[in-house]
Amino acid sequence: EVQLVQSGAEVRKPGESLKISCKVSGYSFTRYWIAWVRQMPGKGLEWMGIIYPRDSDTRYSPSFQGQVTISADKSGDTAYLQWNSLKASDTAMFYCARRGLYEGSGFEYWGQGTAVTVSP
Amino acid sequence: SYALTQPPSVSVSPGQTASITCSGDNLGDTYACWYQQKPGQSPVLVIYKDSKRPSGIPERFSASKSGKTATLTISGTQAMDEAEYYCQAWDGSTYVFGAGTRVTVL
């Protein structure tokens, strides 16, 4: 069974750093792209970026380029999303999602989401 | 990147058909996917490659695409289908989501 299990909710202050995780199981981690998606409170889905764990090829949305870093640890079957300096506007739910093998396959499997709250 | 435009809301009576459109300049050149998201839950893929249904998705969910507009259709809508629906596409360098359509089953 394919599973993407994300790390738990986080509360941080502005300016702090944070790294959240998405551990996968039930399939070969290196074969599928993993994306990160933001959902701000009461708002829609926003694609942040995507990584191919086999070679760490990473693409970012222009809206998030330079604001976050996406990485992957092949030995631990885990993808990460990190911030160096959080802002209050980073408060949101963040999802990881596995893309299907081929373009157009969509994001077939999703993690349960990690809620991030940034508040003084 | 470009935008995908969806209506903010659609209302449907139980048992009737709901249709949600998604338009975008590049949609004619790329695949559209659709996701269902219920409150407090992660999104679920309901349609990929314009019109294909993943295993486990009920047959009442169907989709099509014509030119720059993709359409998700829910036939015989049930109360459990009340949710937010998002279209999504790849524009060659980024993935884009529509703003979402709230489907209300009255």
PDB file of C-alpha atoms in Angstrom:
ATOM      1  CA  GLU A   1       0.000   0.000   0.000  1.00  0.00           C
ATOM      2  CA  VAL A   2       1.344   3.381  -1.020  1.00  0.00           C
ATOM      3  CA  GLN A   3       1.576   5.771   1.905  1.00  0.00           C
ATOM      4  CA  LEU A   4       2.920   9.277   2.336  1.00  0.00           C
ATOM      5  CA  VAL A   5       3.186  10.149   6.011  1.00  0.00           C
ATOM      6  CA  GLN A   6       3.993  13.719   6.897  1.00  0.00           C
ATOM      7  CA  SER A   7       5.508  15.120  10.039  1.00  0.00           C
ATOM      8  CA  GLY A   8       3.310  16.717  12.663  1.00  0.00           C
ATOM      9  CA  ALA A   9       1.991  20.211  13.104  1.00  0.00           C
ATOM     10  CA  GLU A  10       4.503  22.947  13.812  1.00  0.00           C
ATOM     11  CA  VAL A  11       4.333  26.327  15.526  1.00  0.00           C
ATOM     12  CA  ARG A  12       7.160  28.745  14.949  1.00  0.00           C
ATOM     13  CA  LYS A  13       7.968  32.420  15.331  1.00  0.00           C
ATOM     14  CA  PRO A  14       8.745  34.719  12.404  1.00  0.00           C
ATOM     15  CA  GLY A  15      12.380  34.471  11.404  1.00  0.00           C
ATOM     16  CA  GLU A  16      12.777  30.890  12.590  1.00  0.00           C
ATOM     17  CA  SER A  17      13.711  27.984  10.369  1.00  0.00           C
ATOM     18  CA  LEU A  18      11.696  24.851   9.775  1.00  0.00           C
ATOM     19  CA  LYS A  19      11.970  21.568   7.926  1.00  0.00           C
ATOM     20  CA  ILE A  20       8.968  19.314   7.471  1.00  0.00           C
ATOM     21  CA  SER A  21       9.041  15.810   6.104  1.00  0.00           C
ATOM     22  CA  CYS A  22       7.133  13.346   3.975  1.00  0.00           C
ATOM     23  CA  LYS A  23       8.090   9.707   4.437  1.00  0.00           C
ATOM     24  CA  VAL A  24       6.884   7.344   1.759  1.00  0.00           C
ATOM     25  CA  SER A  25       6.351   3.614   1.784  1.00  0.00           C
ATOM     26  CA  GLY A  26       4.842   0.944  -0.406  1.00  0.00           C
ATOM     27  CA  TYR A  27       6.715   1.832  -3.577  1.00  0.00           C
ATOM     28  CA  SER A  28      10.151   2.680  -4.928  1.00  0.00           C
ATOM     29  CA  PHE A  29      10.850   6.221  -3.711  1.00  0.00           C
ATOM     30  CA  THR A  30      13.296   6.991  -6.493  1.00  0.00           C
ATOM     31  CA  ARG A  31      10.885   6.250  -9.338  1.00  0.00           C
ATOM     32  CA  TYR A  32       8.275   8.950  -8.790  1.00  0.00           C
ATOM     33  CA  TRP A  33       8.296  12.712  -8.550  1.00  0.00           C
ATOM     34  CA  ILE A  34       7.134  14.151  -5.210  1.00  0.00           C
ATOM     35  CA  ALA A  35       5.460  17.552  -5.109  1.00  0.00           C
ATOM     36  CA  TRP A  36       4.691  19.995  -2.320  1.00  0.00           C
ATOM     37  CA  VAL A  37       1.416  21.903  -2.296  1.00  0.00           C
ATOM     38  CA  ARG A  38       0.411  24.802  -0.078  1.00  0.00           C
ATOM     39  CA  GLN A  39      -3.087  25.548   1.109  1.00  0.00           C
ATOM     40  CA  MET A  40      -3.498  28.732   3.067  1.00  0.00           C
ATOM     41  CA  PRO A  41      -6.417  28.930   5.494  1.00  0.00           C
ATOM     42  CA  GLY A  42      -9.680  28.915   3.582  1.00  0.00           C
ATOM     43  CA  LYS A  43      -7.906  29.090   0.236  1.00  0.00           C
ATOM     44  CA  GLY A  44      -7.098  26.856  -2.705  1.00  0.00           C
ATOM     45  CA  LEU A  45      -4.229  24.596  -3.648  1.00  0.00           C
ATOM     46  CA  GLU A  46      -0.924  26.086  -4.791  1.00  0.00           C
ATOM     47  CA  TRP A  47       1.841  24.025  -6.324  1.00  0.00           C
ATOM     48  CA  MET A  48       5.179  24.903  -4.731  1.00  0.00           C
ATOM     49  CA  GLY A  49       7.642  22.595  -6.396  1.00  0.00           C
ATOM     50  CA  ILE A  50       8.568  19.044  -7.222  1.00  0.00           C
ATOM     51  CA  ILE A  51      11.555  16.764  -6.826  1.00  0.00           C
ATOM     52  CA  TYR A  52      12.700  13.579  -8.517  1.00  0.00           C
ATOM     53  CA  PRO A  53      14.370  11.648  -5.696  1.00  0.00           C
ATOM     54  CA  ARG A  54      16.568   9.529  -7.955  1.00  0.00           C
ATOM     55  CA  ASP A  55      18.770  12.481  -8.900  1.00  0.00           C
ATOM     56  CA  SER A  56      17.240  15.307  -6.810  1.00  0.00           C
ATOM     57  CA  ASP A  57      16.201  17.185  -9.956  1.00  0.00           C
ATOM     58  CA  THR A  58      14.004  19.920  -8.469  1.00  0.00           C
ATOM     59  CA  ARG A  59      11.631  22.433 -10.059  1.00  0.00           C
ATOM     60  CA  TYR A  60      10.022  25.328  -8.250  1.00  0.00           C
ATOM     61  CA  SER A  61       7.027  27.480  -8.877  1.00  0.00           C
ATOM     62  CA  PRO A  62       8.206  31.042  -9.555  1.00  0.00           C
ATOM     63  CA  SER A  63       6.082  32.071  -6.565  1.00  0.00           C
ATOM     64  CA  PHE A  64       8.147  29.905  -4.226  1.00  0.00           C
ATOM     65  CA  GLN A  65      11.580  29.944  -5.850  1.00  0.00           C
ATOM     66  CA  GLY A  66      14.062  31.228  -3.294  1.00  0.00           C
ATOM     67  CA  GLN A  67      11.503  31.086  -0.499  1.00  0.00           C
ATOM     68  CA  VAL A  68      11.698  27.372   0.260  1.00  0.00           C
ATOM     69  CA  THR A  69      13.997  24.426  -0.378  1.00  0.00           C
ATOM     70  CA  ILE A  70      12.805  20.994  -1.437  1.00  0.00           C
ATOM     71  CA  SER A  71      15.090  18.030  -0.890  1.00  0.00           C
ATOM     72  CA  ALA A  72      15.007  14.258  -0.705  1.00  0.00           C
ATOM     73  CA  ASP A  73      16.860  11.579   1.232  1.00  0.00           C
ATOM     74  CA  LYS A  74      16.983   8.363  -0.776  1.00  0.00           C
ATOM     75  CA  SER A  75      18.288   6.350   2.123  1.00  0.00           C
ATOM     76  CA  GLY A  76      15.301   7.311   4.239  1.00  0.00           C
ATOM     77  CA  ASP A  77      12.622   7.429   1.524  1.00  0.00           C
ATOM     78  CA  THR A  78      11.775  10.917   2.704  1.00  0.00           C
ATOM     79  CA  ALA A  79      11.157  14.234   1.003  1.00  0.00           C
ATOM     80  CA  TYR A  80      11.547  17.539   2.789  1.00  0.00           C
ATOM     81  CA  LEU A  81      10.335  21.103   2.587  1.00  0.00           C
ATOM     82  CA  GLN A  82      12.274  23.720   4.475  1.00  0.00           C
ATOM     83  CA  TRP A  83      12.305  27.408   5.244  1.00  0.00           C
ATOM     84  CA  ASN A  84      15.293  29.429   6.473  1.00  0.00           C
ATOM     85  CA  SER A  85      13.296  32.364   7.765  1.00  0.00           C
ATOM     86  CA  LEU A  86       9.576  31.944   8.258  1.00  0.00           C
ATOM     87  CA  LYS A  87       7.049  34.720   7.843  1.00  0.00           C
ATOM     88  CA  ALA A  88       3.551  34.986   9.241  1.00  0.00           C
ATOM     89  CA  SER A  89       2.292  34.562   5.682  1.00  0.00           C
ATOM     90  CA  ASP A  90       3.786  31.038   5.636  1.00  0.00           C
ATOM     91  CA  THR A  91       0.976  29.908   7.923  1.00  0.00           C
ATOM     92  CA  ALA A  92      -0.752  27.188   5.952  1.00  0.00           C
ATOM     93  CA  MET A  93      -1.337  23.495   5.467  1.00  0.00           C
ATOM     94  CA  PHE A  94       1.343  21.820   3.382  1.00  0.00           C
ATOM     95  CA  TYR A  95       0.806  18.595   1.495  1.00  0.00           C
ATOM     96  CA  CYS A  96       3.235  16.287  -0.226  1.00  0.00           C
ATOM     97  CA  ALA A  97       1.926  14.322  -3.168  1.00  0.00           C
ATOM     98  CA  ARG A  98       3.275  11.645  -5.462  1.00  0.00           C
ATOM     99  CA  ARG A  99       2.939  12.283  -9.146  1.00  0.00           C
ATOM    100  CA  GLY A 100       2.088   9.419 -11.445  1.00  0.00           C
ATOM    101  CA  LEU A 101       4.777   7.954 -13.643  1.00  0.00           C
ATOM    102  CA  TYR A 102       3.848   9.966 -16.711  1.00  0.00           C
ATOM    103  CA  GLU A 103       2.924  13.550 -17.393  1.00  0.00           C
ATOM    104  CA  GLY A 104      -0.818  13.960 -17.075  1.00  0.00           C
ATOM    105  CA  SER A 105      -1.113  11.195 -14.505  1.00  0.00           C
ATOM    106  CA  GLY A 106      -1.851  13.712 -11.801  1.00  0.00           C
ATOM    107  CA  PHE A 107      -0.942  13.590  -8.138  1.00  0.00           C
ATOM    108  CA  GLU A 108      -2.164  10.125  -7.286  1.00  0.00           C
ATOM    109  CA  TYR A 109      -1.310   9.900  -3.610  1.00  0.00           C
ATOM    110  CA  TRP A 110      -1.259  12.606  -0.971  1.00  0.00           C
ATOM    111  CA  GLY A 111       0.080  12.920   2.517  1.00  0.00           C
ATOM    112  CA  GLN A 112      -2.215  13.858   5.368  1.00  0.00           C
ATOM    113  CA  GLY A 113      -0.842  17.397   5.456  1.00  0.00           C
ATOM    114  CA  THR A 114       1.342  19.313   7.897  1.00  0.00           C
ATOM    115  CA  ALA A 115      -0.097  22.426   9.474  1.00  0.00           C
ATOM    116  CA  VAL A 116       2.429  25.205   9.975  1.00  0.00           C
ATOM    117  CA  THR A 117       1.588  28.192  12.134  1.00  0.00           C
ATOM    118  CA  VAL A 118       3.917  31.171  12.228  1.00  0.00           C
ATOM    119  CA  SER A 119       3.028  33.639  14.929  1.00  0.00           C
ATOM    120  CA  PRO A 120       4.876  36.010  17.248  1.00  0.00           C
TER     121      PRO A 120
ATOM    122  CA  SER B   1       2.729  30.610 -15.622  1.00  0.00           C
ATOM    123  CA  TYR B   2      -0.839  30.774 -16.741  1.00  0.00           C
ATOM    124  CA  ALA B   3      -4.165  30.619 -14.952  1.00  0.00           C
ATOM    125  CA  LEU B   4      -6.947  28.047 -14.895  1.00  0.00           C
ATOM    126  CA  THR B   5     -10.385  29.546 -14.451  1.00  0.00           C
ATOM    127  CA  GLN B   6     -13.173  27.737 -12.621  1.00  0.00           C
ATOM    128  CA  PRO B   7     -16.575  28.962 -11.442  1.00  0.00           C
ATOM    129  CA  PRO B   8     -16.517  29.630  -7.694  1.00  0.00           C
ATOM    130  CA  SER B   9     -19.558  27.533  -6.978  1.00  0.00           C
ATOM    131  CA  VAL B  10     -22.023  25.084  -8.445  1.00  0.00           C
ATOM    132  CA  SER B  11     -25.261  23.947  -6.841  1.00  0.00           C
ATOM    133  CA  VAL B  12     -26.988  20.709  -7.708  1.00  0.00           C
ATOM    134  CA  SER B  13     -29.954  18.735  -6.446  1.00  0.00           C
ATOM    135  CA  PRO B  14     -29.397  15.153  -5.331  1.00  0.00           C
ATOM    136  CA  GLY B  15     -29.556  12.783  -8.258  1.00  0.00           C
ATOM    137  CA  GLN B  16     -28.993  15.526 -10.806  1.00  0.00           C
ATOM    138  CA  THR B  17     -25.904  16.308 -12.872  1.00  0.00           C
ATOM    139  CA  ALA B  18     -23.252  18.816 -11.861  1.00  0.00           C
ATOM    140  CA  SER B  19     -20.814  20.210 -14.384  1.00  0.00           C
ATOM    141  CA  ILE B  20     -17.692  22.166 -13.549  1.00  0.00           C
ATOM    142  CA  THR B  21     -15.646  23.913 -16.200  1.00  0.00           C
ATOM    143  CA  CYS B  22     -11.978  24.767 -16.219  1.00  0.00           C
ATOM    144  CA  SER B  23     -10.537  27.014 -18.883  1.00  0.00           C
ATOM    145  CA  GLY B  24      -6.960  27.932 -19.655  1.00  0.00           C
ATOM    146  CA  ASP B  25      -4.996  29.107 -22.641  1.00  0.00           C
ATOM    147  CA  ASN B  26      -2.688  26.080 -22.626  1.00  0.00           C
ATOM    148  CA  LEU B  27      -5.281  23.418 -21.871  1.00  0.00           C
ATOM    149  CA  GLY B  28      -5.496  22.381 -25.483  1.00  0.00           C
ATOM    150  CA  ASP B  29      -1.830  21.365 -25.365  1.00  0.00           C
ATOM    151  CA  THR B  30      -1.680  19.596 -22.011  1.00  0.00           C
ATOM    152  CA  TYR B  31      -3.603  17.172 -19.863  1.00  0.00           C
ATOM    153  CA  ALA B  32      -6.142  18.247 -17.268  1.00  0.00           C
ATOM    154  CA  CYS B  33      -6.601  16.523 -13.927  1.00  0.00           C
ATOM    155  CA  TRP B  34      -9.299  16.973 -11.312  1.00  0.00           C
ATOM    156  CA  TYR B  35      -9.208  16.678  -7.526  1.00  0.00           C
ATOM    157  CA  GLN B  36     -11.895  16.490  -4.898  1.00  0.00           C
ATOM    158  CA  GLN B  37     -11.229  17.935  -1.462  1.00  0.00           C
ATOM    159  CA  LYS B  38     -13.597  17.664   1.451  1.00  0.00           C
ATOM    160  CA  PRO B  39     -13.187  19.875   4.528  1.00  0.00           C
ATOM    161  CA  GLY B  40     -10.313  18.783   6.721  1.00  0.00           C
ATOM    162  CA  GLN B  41      -9.127  16.160   4.254  1.00  0.00           C
ATOM    163  CA  SER B  42      -6.343  15.828   1.715  1.00  0.00           C
ATOM    164  CA  PRO B  43      -7.224  16.189  -1.959  1.00  0.00           C
ATOM    165  CA  VAL B  44      -8.170  13.084  -3.907  1.00  0.00           C
ATOM    166  CA  LEU B  45      -7.435  12.604  -7.597  1.00  0.00           C
ATOM    167  CA  VAL B  46     -10.712  11.870  -9.405  1.00  0.00           C
ATOM    168  CA  ILE B  47      -9.689  12.363 -13.039  1.00  0.00           C
ATOM    169  CA  TYR B  48      -6.328  12.235 -14.810  1.00  0.00           C
ATOM    170  CA  LYS B  49      -5.245  12.605 -18.441  1.00  0.00           C
ATOM    171  CA  ASP B  50      -8.353  14.648 -19.229  1.00  0.00           C
ATOM    172  CA  SER B  51     -10.883  11.861 -18.805  1.00  0.00           C
ATOM    173  CA  LYS B  52      -9.437   8.806 -17.077  1.00  0.00           C
ATOM    174  CA  ARG B  53     -10.754   7.709 -13.750  1.00  0.00           C
ATOM    175  CA  PRO B  54      -8.396   6.211 -11.131  1.00  0.00           C
ATOM    176  CA  SER B  55      -9.390   2.922  -9.616  1.00  0.00           C
ATOM    177  CA  GLY B  56     -11.840   3.372  -6.788  1.00  0.00           C
ATOM    178  CA  ILE B  57     -13.418   6.528  -8.174  1.00  0.00           C
ATOM    179  CA  PRO B  58     -17.134   6.034  -8.851  1.00  0.00           C
ATOM    180  CA  GLU B  59     -18.326   5.923 -12.434  1.00  0.00           C
ATOM    181  CA  ARG B  60     -20.557   8.926 -11.843  1.00  0.00           C
ATOM    182  CA  PHE B  61     -17.410  11.046 -12.147  1.00  0.00           C
ATOM    183  CA  SER B  62     -16.482  11.720 -15.761  1.00  0.00           C
ATOM    184  CA  ALA B  63     -14.624  14.404 -17.625  1.00  0.00           C
ATOM    185  CA  SER B  64     -13.886  15.693 -21.069  1.00  0.00           C
ATOM    186  CA  LYS B  65     -11.907  18.408 -22.764  1.00  0.00           C
ATOM    187  CA  SER B  66     -12.588  20.492 -25.809  1.00  0.00           C
ATOM    188  CA  GLY B  67     -10.104  23.087 -26.933  1.00  0.00           C
ATOM    189  CA  LYS B  68      -9.152  25.247 -23.983  1.00  0.00           C
ATOM    190  CA  THR B  69     -11.916  24.038 -21.678  1.00  0.00           C
ATOM    191  CA  ALA B  70     -12.040  20.919 -19.538  1.00  0.00           C
ATOM    192  CA  THR B  71     -15.266  19.806 -17.889  1.00  0.00           C
ATOM    193  CA  LEU B  72     -15.840  17.589 -14.875  1.00  0.00           C
ATOM    194  CA  THR B  73     -19.275  16.014 -14.718  1.00  0.00           C
ATOM    195  CA  ILE B  74     -20.846  14.342 -11.715  1.00  0.00           C
ATOM    196  CA  SER B  75     -23.871  12.310 -12.761  1.00  0.00           C
ATOM    197  CA  GLY B  76     -26.456  11.311 -10.208  1.00  0.00           C
ATOM    198  CA  THR B  77     -24.826  13.575  -7.648  1.00  0.00           C
ATOM    199  CA  GLN B  78     -24.919  12.323  -4.089  1.00  0.00           C
ATOM    200  CA  ALA B  79     -24.668  14.197  -0.825  1.00  0.00           C
ATOM    201  CA  MET B  80     -21.204  12.727  -0.328  1.00  0.00           C
ATOM    202  CA  ASP B  81     -20.021  14.543  -3.463  1.00  0.00           C
ATOM    203  CA  GLU B  82     -20.349  17.905  -1.761  1.00  0.00           C
ATOM    204  CA  ALA B  83     -16.775  19.192  -1.793  1.00  0.00           C
ATOM    205  CA  GLU B  84     -14.322  21.573  -3.400  1.00  0.00           C
ATOM    206  CA  TYR B  85     -13.108  20.524  -6.831  1.00  0.00           C
ATOM    207  CA  TYR B  86      -9.854  21.691  -8.392  1.00  0.00           C
ATOM    208  CA  CYS B  87      -8.606  21.338 -11.916  1.00  0.00           C
ATOM    209  CA  GLN B  88      -4.876  21.130 -12.512  1.00  0.00           C
ATOM    210  CA  ALA B  89      -2.563  21.176 -15.505  1.00  0.00           C
ATOM    211  CA  TRP B  90       1.098  21.392 -16.457  1.00  0.00           C
ATOM    212  CA  ASP B  91       2.101  24.458 -18.424  1.00  0.00           C
ATOM    213  CA  GLY B  92       5.497  23.171 -19.503  1.00  0.00           C
ATOM    214  CA  SER B  93       7.405  24.434 -16.521  1.00  0.00           C
ATOM    215  CA  THR B  94       5.002  24.543 -13.613  1.00  0.00           C
ATOM    216  CA  TYR B  95       1.930  22.817 -12.344  1.00  0.00           C
ATOM    217  CA  VAL B  96      -1.098  25.044 -11.993  1.00  0.00           C
ATOM    218  CA  PHE B  97      -4.282  24.563  -9.991  1.00  0.00           C
ATOM    219  CA  GLY B  98      -7.539  26.297 -10.637  1.00  0.00           C
ATOM    220  CA  ALA B  99      -8.973  28.317  -7.764  1.00  0.00           C
ATOM    221  CA  GLY B 100     -11.502  25.628  -6.998  1.00  0.00           C
ATOM    222  CA  THR B 101     -15.245  25.158  -7.360  1.00  0.00           C
ATOM    223  CA  ARG B 102     -17.447  24.555  -4.366  1.00  0.00           C
ATOM    224  CA  VAL B 103     -20.096  21.967  -5.215  1.00  0.00           C
ATOM    225  CA  THR B 104     -23.139  22.189  -2.979  1.00  0.00           C
ATOM    226  CA  VAL B 105     -25.734  19.450  -3.026  1.00  0.00           C
ATOM    227  CA  LEU B 106     -29.014  21.074  -2.075  1.00  0.00           C
TER     228      LEU B 106
END
